[in-house]
Short mmCIF file of C-alpha atoms in Angstrom, two decimals:
data_model
loop_
_atom_site.label_atom_id
_atom_site.label_comp_id
_atom_site.label_asym_id
_atom_site.label_seq_id
_atom_site.Cartn_x
_atom_site.Cartn_y
_atom_site.Cartn_z
CA MET A 1 -167.40 15.84 72.67
CA GLY A 2 -169.01 18.36 74.98
CA VAL A 3 -169.02 22.14 74.91
CA SER A 4 -167.36 24.58 77.29
CA VAL A 5 -169.19 27.72 78.38
CA CYS A 6 -167.48 30.40 80.43
CA LEU A 7 -169.49 32.75 82.62
CA ALA A 8 -167.51 35.98 82.77
CA SER A 9 -167.91 39.44 84.24
CA GLY A 10 -166.02 42.69 84.09
CA LYS A 11 -166.15 43.13 87.85
CA ASP A 12 -166.76 41.17 91.02
CA GLY A 13 -170.00 41.21 92.98
CA VAL A 14 -172.44 40.65 90.11
CA GLY A 15 -173.54 37.15 91.17
CA ARG A 16 -171.62 35.25 88.52
CA SER A 17 -170.60 32.30 90.73
CA THR A 18 -174.10 31.90 92.17
CA ILE A 19 -175.59 31.85 88.68
CA THR A 20 -173.00 29.32 87.48
CA VAL A 21 -173.66 26.87 90.31
CA ASN A 22 -177.44 27.04 90.06
CA LEU A 23 -177.40 26.90 86.27
CA GLY A 24 -175.33 23.73 86.48
CA ILE A 25 -177.91 22.16 88.78
CA ALA A 26 -180.72 23.20 86.42
CA LEU A 27 -178.98 21.67 83.40
CA SER A 28 -178.31 18.46 85.31
CA LYS A 29 -181.97 18.20 86.29
CA ARG A 30 -182.79 18.25 82.59
CA GLY A 31 -180.72 15.09 82.19
CA ILE A 32 -177.76 16.86 80.59
CA SER A 33 -174.34 15.63 81.66
CA THR A 34 -172.92 18.78 83.27
CA VAL A 35 -169.90 19.75 85.33
CA ILE A 36 -169.34 23.14 86.95
CA VAL A 37 -165.77 24.37 87.37
CA ASP A 38 -164.67 27.06 89.81
CA GLY A 39 -162.08 28.83 87.69
CA ASP A 40 -161.85 31.86 89.97
CA ILE A 41 -158.38 30.87 91.17
CA GLU A 42 -157.88 33.66 93.71
CA GLY A 43 -161.50 34.01 94.81
CA ALA A 44 -162.99 30.53 94.65
CA SER A 45 -166.48 30.32 96.14
CA PHE A 46 -168.18 27.15 94.88
CA GLY A 47 -167.26 25.31 98.06
CA LEU A 48 -169.10 27.92 100.13
CA ILE A 49 -172.13 28.07 97.84
CA LEU A 50 -172.40 24.27 97.81
CA GLY A 51 -171.52 23.84 101.48
CA VAL A 52 -168.73 21.32 100.84
CA ASP A 53 -165.85 20.45 103.17
CA PRO A 54 -162.91 22.89 102.79
CA ASP A 55 -160.56 19.90 102.46
CA THR A 56 -162.38 18.60 99.38
CA PRO A 57 -159.90 18.04 96.49
CA SER A 58 -160.01 21.08 94.23
CA LEU A 59 -159.08 22.53 90.87
CA HIS A 60 -156.06 24.02 92.61
CA GLU A 61 -154.69 20.56 93.40
CA CYS A 62 -155.33 19.52 89.80
CA LEU A 63 -153.42 22.52 88.46
CA ALA A 64 -150.59 21.84 90.91
CA GLY A 65 -150.41 18.21 89.78
CA LYS A 66 -151.34 16.86 93.22
CA THR A 67 -154.43 15.03 91.97
CA THR A 68 -156.37 14.42 88.77
CA CYS A 69 -159.59 16.16 87.80
CA GLU A 70 -161.28 12.74 87.70
CA GLU A 71 -160.42 12.26 91.37
CA ALA A 72 -161.34 15.82 92.35
CA ILE A 73 -164.81 15.96 90.81
CA ILE A 74 -167.61 15.55 93.34
CA GLU A 75 -171.35 15.15 92.83
CA THR A 76 -173.58 17.31 94.97
CA TYR A 77 -177.18 18.49 94.54
CA GLY A 78 -177.27 16.41 91.37
CA VAL A 79 -174.46 18.25 89.59
CA ASN A 80 -170.83 17.33 89.08
CA ALA A 81 -168.51 19.98 90.49
CA LEU A 82 -164.82 20.78 90.42
CA VAL A 83 -164.56 23.27 93.25
CA GLY A 84 -161.74 25.71 93.89
CA GLY A 85 -159.50 25.70 96.92
CA ILE A 86 -160.27 28.20 99.66
CA THR A 87 -157.35 27.65 102.03
CA ILE A 88 -154.02 29.48 101.86
CA GLU A 89 -152.20 26.17 101.40
CA GLN A 90 -154.27 25.38 98.30
CA LEU A 91 -153.43 28.74 96.71
CA VAL A 92 -149.64 28.37 96.89
CA ASN A 93 -147.78 27.77 93.61
CA VAL A 94 -150.93 27.46 91.51
CA SER A 95 -151.03 28.57 87.88
CA VAL A 96 -153.73 28.29 85.22
CA ALA A 97 -151.11 27.18 82.70
CA GLY A 98 -152.53 23.65 82.70
CA PHE A 99 -156.18 24.70 82.50
CA SER A 100 -156.56 23.88 78.80
CA ASN A 101 -155.56 20.26 79.41
CA ILE A 102 -158.10 19.93 82.23
CA LEU A 103 -160.79 21.51 80.06
CA ASP A 104 -160.06 19.08 77.23
CA LYS A 105 -160.52 16.12 79.57
CA LEU A 106 -163.79 17.53 80.92
CA THR A 107 -165.30 18.17 77.48
CA GLU A 108 -164.51 14.56 76.58
CA ARG A 109 -166.49 13.37 79.59
CA PHE A 110 -169.40 15.83 79.92
CA ASP A 111 -171.92 17.39 77.53
CA ILE A 112 -171.63 20.84 79.09
CA VAL A 113 -168.72 22.29 81.06
CA LEU A 114 -169.68 25.51 82.86
CA VAL A 115 -166.65 27.51 83.96
CA ASP A 116 -166.86 30.36 86.45
CA SER A 117 -164.16 32.80 85.32
CA PRO A 118 -162.40 35.35 87.53
CA ALA A 119 -163.73 38.88 87.14
CA GLY A 120 -161.78 41.43 85.16
CA LEU A 121 -159.03 41.00 82.61
CA GLY A 122 -156.15 39.52 84.58
CA THR A 123 -154.03 36.66 83.27
CA ASP A 124 -156.26 33.98 84.83
CA ALA A 125 -159.44 35.50 83.41
CA VAL A 126 -158.05 35.89 79.89
CA THR A 127 -156.58 32.37 79.92
CA ILE A 128 -159.92 30.82 80.88
CA LEU A 129 -161.87 33.03 78.47
CA SER A 130 -159.60 32.13 75.56
CA ASN A 131 -159.77 28.39 76.26
CA CYS A 132 -163.56 28.16 76.47
CA GLN A 133 -165.60 27.78 73.31
CA SER A 134 -168.25 30.30 74.30
CA VAL A 135 -169.07 32.86 76.96
CA VAL A 136 -172.10 34.26 78.75
CA LEU A 137 -171.53 37.74 80.16
CA VAL A 138 -172.92 38.45 83.63
CA LEU A 139 -173.43 42.04 84.73
CA THR A 140 -175.52 44.34 86.88
CA PRO A 141 -177.51 47.30 85.48
CA ASP A 142 -175.08 50.05 86.50
CA ILE A 143 -172.56 52.09 84.54
CA ASN A 144 -169.51 50.58 86.27
CA SER A 145 -170.54 47.02 85.46
CA VAL A 146 -171.59 47.84 81.89
CA THR A 147 -168.32 49.67 81.19
CA ASN A 148 -166.23 46.78 82.47
CA THR A 149 -168.36 44.29 80.56
CA LEU A 150 -167.49 46.14 77.35
CA LYS A 151 -163.82 45.42 78.06
CA THR A 152 -164.47 41.73 78.69
CA LEU A 153 -166.55 41.61 75.53
CA ALA A 154 -163.71 43.14 73.50
CA VAL A 155 -161.26 40.52 74.77
CA ALA A 156 -163.70 37.68 74.06
CA LYS A 157 -163.99 38.87 70.46
CA LYS A 158 -160.22 39.22 70.15
CA VAL A 159 -159.52 35.66 71.30
CA GLY A 160 -162.36 34.22 69.22
CA THR A 161 -164.67 33.05 72.00
CA ALA A 162 -168.29 32.91 70.84
CA ILE A 163 -170.65 35.23 72.74
CA LEU A 164 -173.91 33.52 73.68
CA GLY A 165 -175.47 36.56 75.32
CA GLY A 166 -175.68 38.52 78.53
CA ILE A 167 -177.42 38.08 81.87
CA ILE A 168 -178.37 41.20 83.80
CA ASN A 169 -178.50 40.30 87.48
CA ARG A 170 -179.85 42.13 90.53
CA THR A 171 -182.35 44.26 88.66
CA GLY A 172 -185.17 46.26 90.20
CA GLY A 173 -183.33 49.35 91.42
CA GLN A 174 -184.63 52.86 90.86
CA TYR A 175 -181.59 53.91 88.87
CA ASP A 176 -181.02 50.75 86.83
CA ILE A 177 -179.90 51.22 83.25
CA PRO A 178 -182.73 49.78 81.10
CA SER A 179 -181.98 46.42 79.54
CA ASP A 180 -182.66 47.64 76.00
CA LYS A 181 -180.06 50.38 76.44
CA ILE A 182 -177.54 47.86 77.79
CA GLU A 183 -178.27 45.64 74.80
CA ASP A 184 -177.64 48.57 72.46
CA LEU A 185 -174.38 49.46 74.20
CA LEU A 186 -173.02 45.92 74.23
CA LYS A 187 -174.50 44.85 70.89
CA VAL A 188 -175.19 41.55 72.65
CA LYS A 189 -178.51 39.78 73.16
CA ILE A 190 -179.70 39.90 76.78
CA ILE A 191 -180.95 36.39 77.48
CA ALA A 192 -182.21 37.04 81.01
CA GLU A 193 -182.89 39.70 83.61
CA ILE A 194 -182.81 38.47 87.21
CA GLY A 195 -184.28 40.58 89.99
CA GLU A 196 -182.99 40.87 93.54
CA ASP A 197 -184.15 37.93 95.64
CA GLU A 198 -183.56 37.73 99.38
CA LEU A 199 -183.82 33.96 99.16
CA VAL A 200 -180.51 34.02 97.28
CA ARG A 201 -178.80 35.69 100.24
CA GLN A 202 -180.40 33.16 102.56
CA SER A 203 -179.16 30.24 100.47
CA LEU A 204 -175.62 31.64 100.44
CA GLN A 205 -175.63 31.94 104.22
CA GLU A 206 -176.88 28.36 104.55
CA GLY A 207 -174.50 26.87 101.99
CA VAL A 208 -177.39 25.33 100.07
CA PRO A 209 -177.94 26.38 96.41
CA ILE A 210 -181.24 28.19 95.98
CA TYR A 211 -182.19 26.02 92.99
CA ALA A 212 -182.08 23.00 95.28
CA GLU A 213 -183.71 24.65 98.28
CA ASN A 214 -186.29 26.88 96.60
CA PRO A 215 -186.87 25.68 93.02
CA ASP A 216 -190.01 27.83 92.74
CA SER A 217 -188.31 31.09 93.71
CA SER A 218 -188.18 33.90 91.16
CA PHE A 219 -184.41 33.43 90.86
CA SER A 220 -184.73 29.68 90.24
CA LYS A 221 -187.39 30.20 87.57
CA LYS A 222 -185.06 32.57 85.73
CA ILE A 223 -182.27 30.00 85.95
CA THR A 224 -184.62 27.41 84.43
CA ASP A 225 -185.31 29.80 81.54
CA ILE A 226 -181.58 30.34 80.96
CA ALA A 227 -180.96 26.59 80.96
CA SER A 228 -183.68 26.17 78.32
CA LYS A 229 -182.11 28.84 76.12
CA LEU A 230 -178.64 27.33 76.42
CA VAL A 231 -179.85 23.96 75.16
CA GLY A 232 -182.25 25.31 72.58
CA GLY A 233 -185.40 24.69 74.55
CA SER A 234 -184.89 20.93 74.71
#
C-alpha cells in the first residue's frame, strides 16, 4: 500500500502545481512508483505544465463517472499523471465527493501519490486535505502567504493529516520574511527554500517541466533535495 501526500497552500500563485509536477518526476527518476494528481478542480494546470493534449482523459471525467482512473492515467516525462480537465465541458457537474475512492485505488497501485490541492479552504481543498495521509505546505515568504498558510495548517491538524513540513518558494526578495521566522510562526519544519528561477517561467511557457528540460538548474536541484527528504534519503 502506498502513501498519499497532498501539496497544499493557503493562496494561489505560490508555485504549488509546478513543484508537485517536478517533484513527481524527481521521485520517478529515483525508481519510486509515483503518480501525480491534479486535484485543483477549478484551476487545473498539470496539462499546461506537462504540455499534454487538452482532450486527454482527466480526473474530472473520473469524478463524473465517465472513465476510470486506470484509463485516465498517462505516463509523460517518466511520471504517471492524472491531469485535471481544462475545458468548460470537463468542469460541468464535477464534484470531489468520489475523490476518496480514487485515492484508495491509486495508493493500492503506486508507492507515492502526490496530490496538488486547490489553494485556500474551500470544500474541494478541505476534502482533498482530509483524505490524504500527509501534507507538505507550499508558501512564499510574504505576510499574506504565511497568514493563509496558518489557516491551512490549522485545518490539517483538525482533520488529522500529518504535516511533513513546509516549502518556501520564490525566495530572494529584499523584503522576504526570513525562513527561521516563518518556521517559528508556523511551528513547522521548513524542508526547502527555493529561489526565483527564470528557467521555471521558460519551462511553463514551453509546456516542458523544468526538471526534464534543465535538471541542473537551481530549481531542479532543490526538487532533488526535497525528493530525498520525502523518501528518507534513499
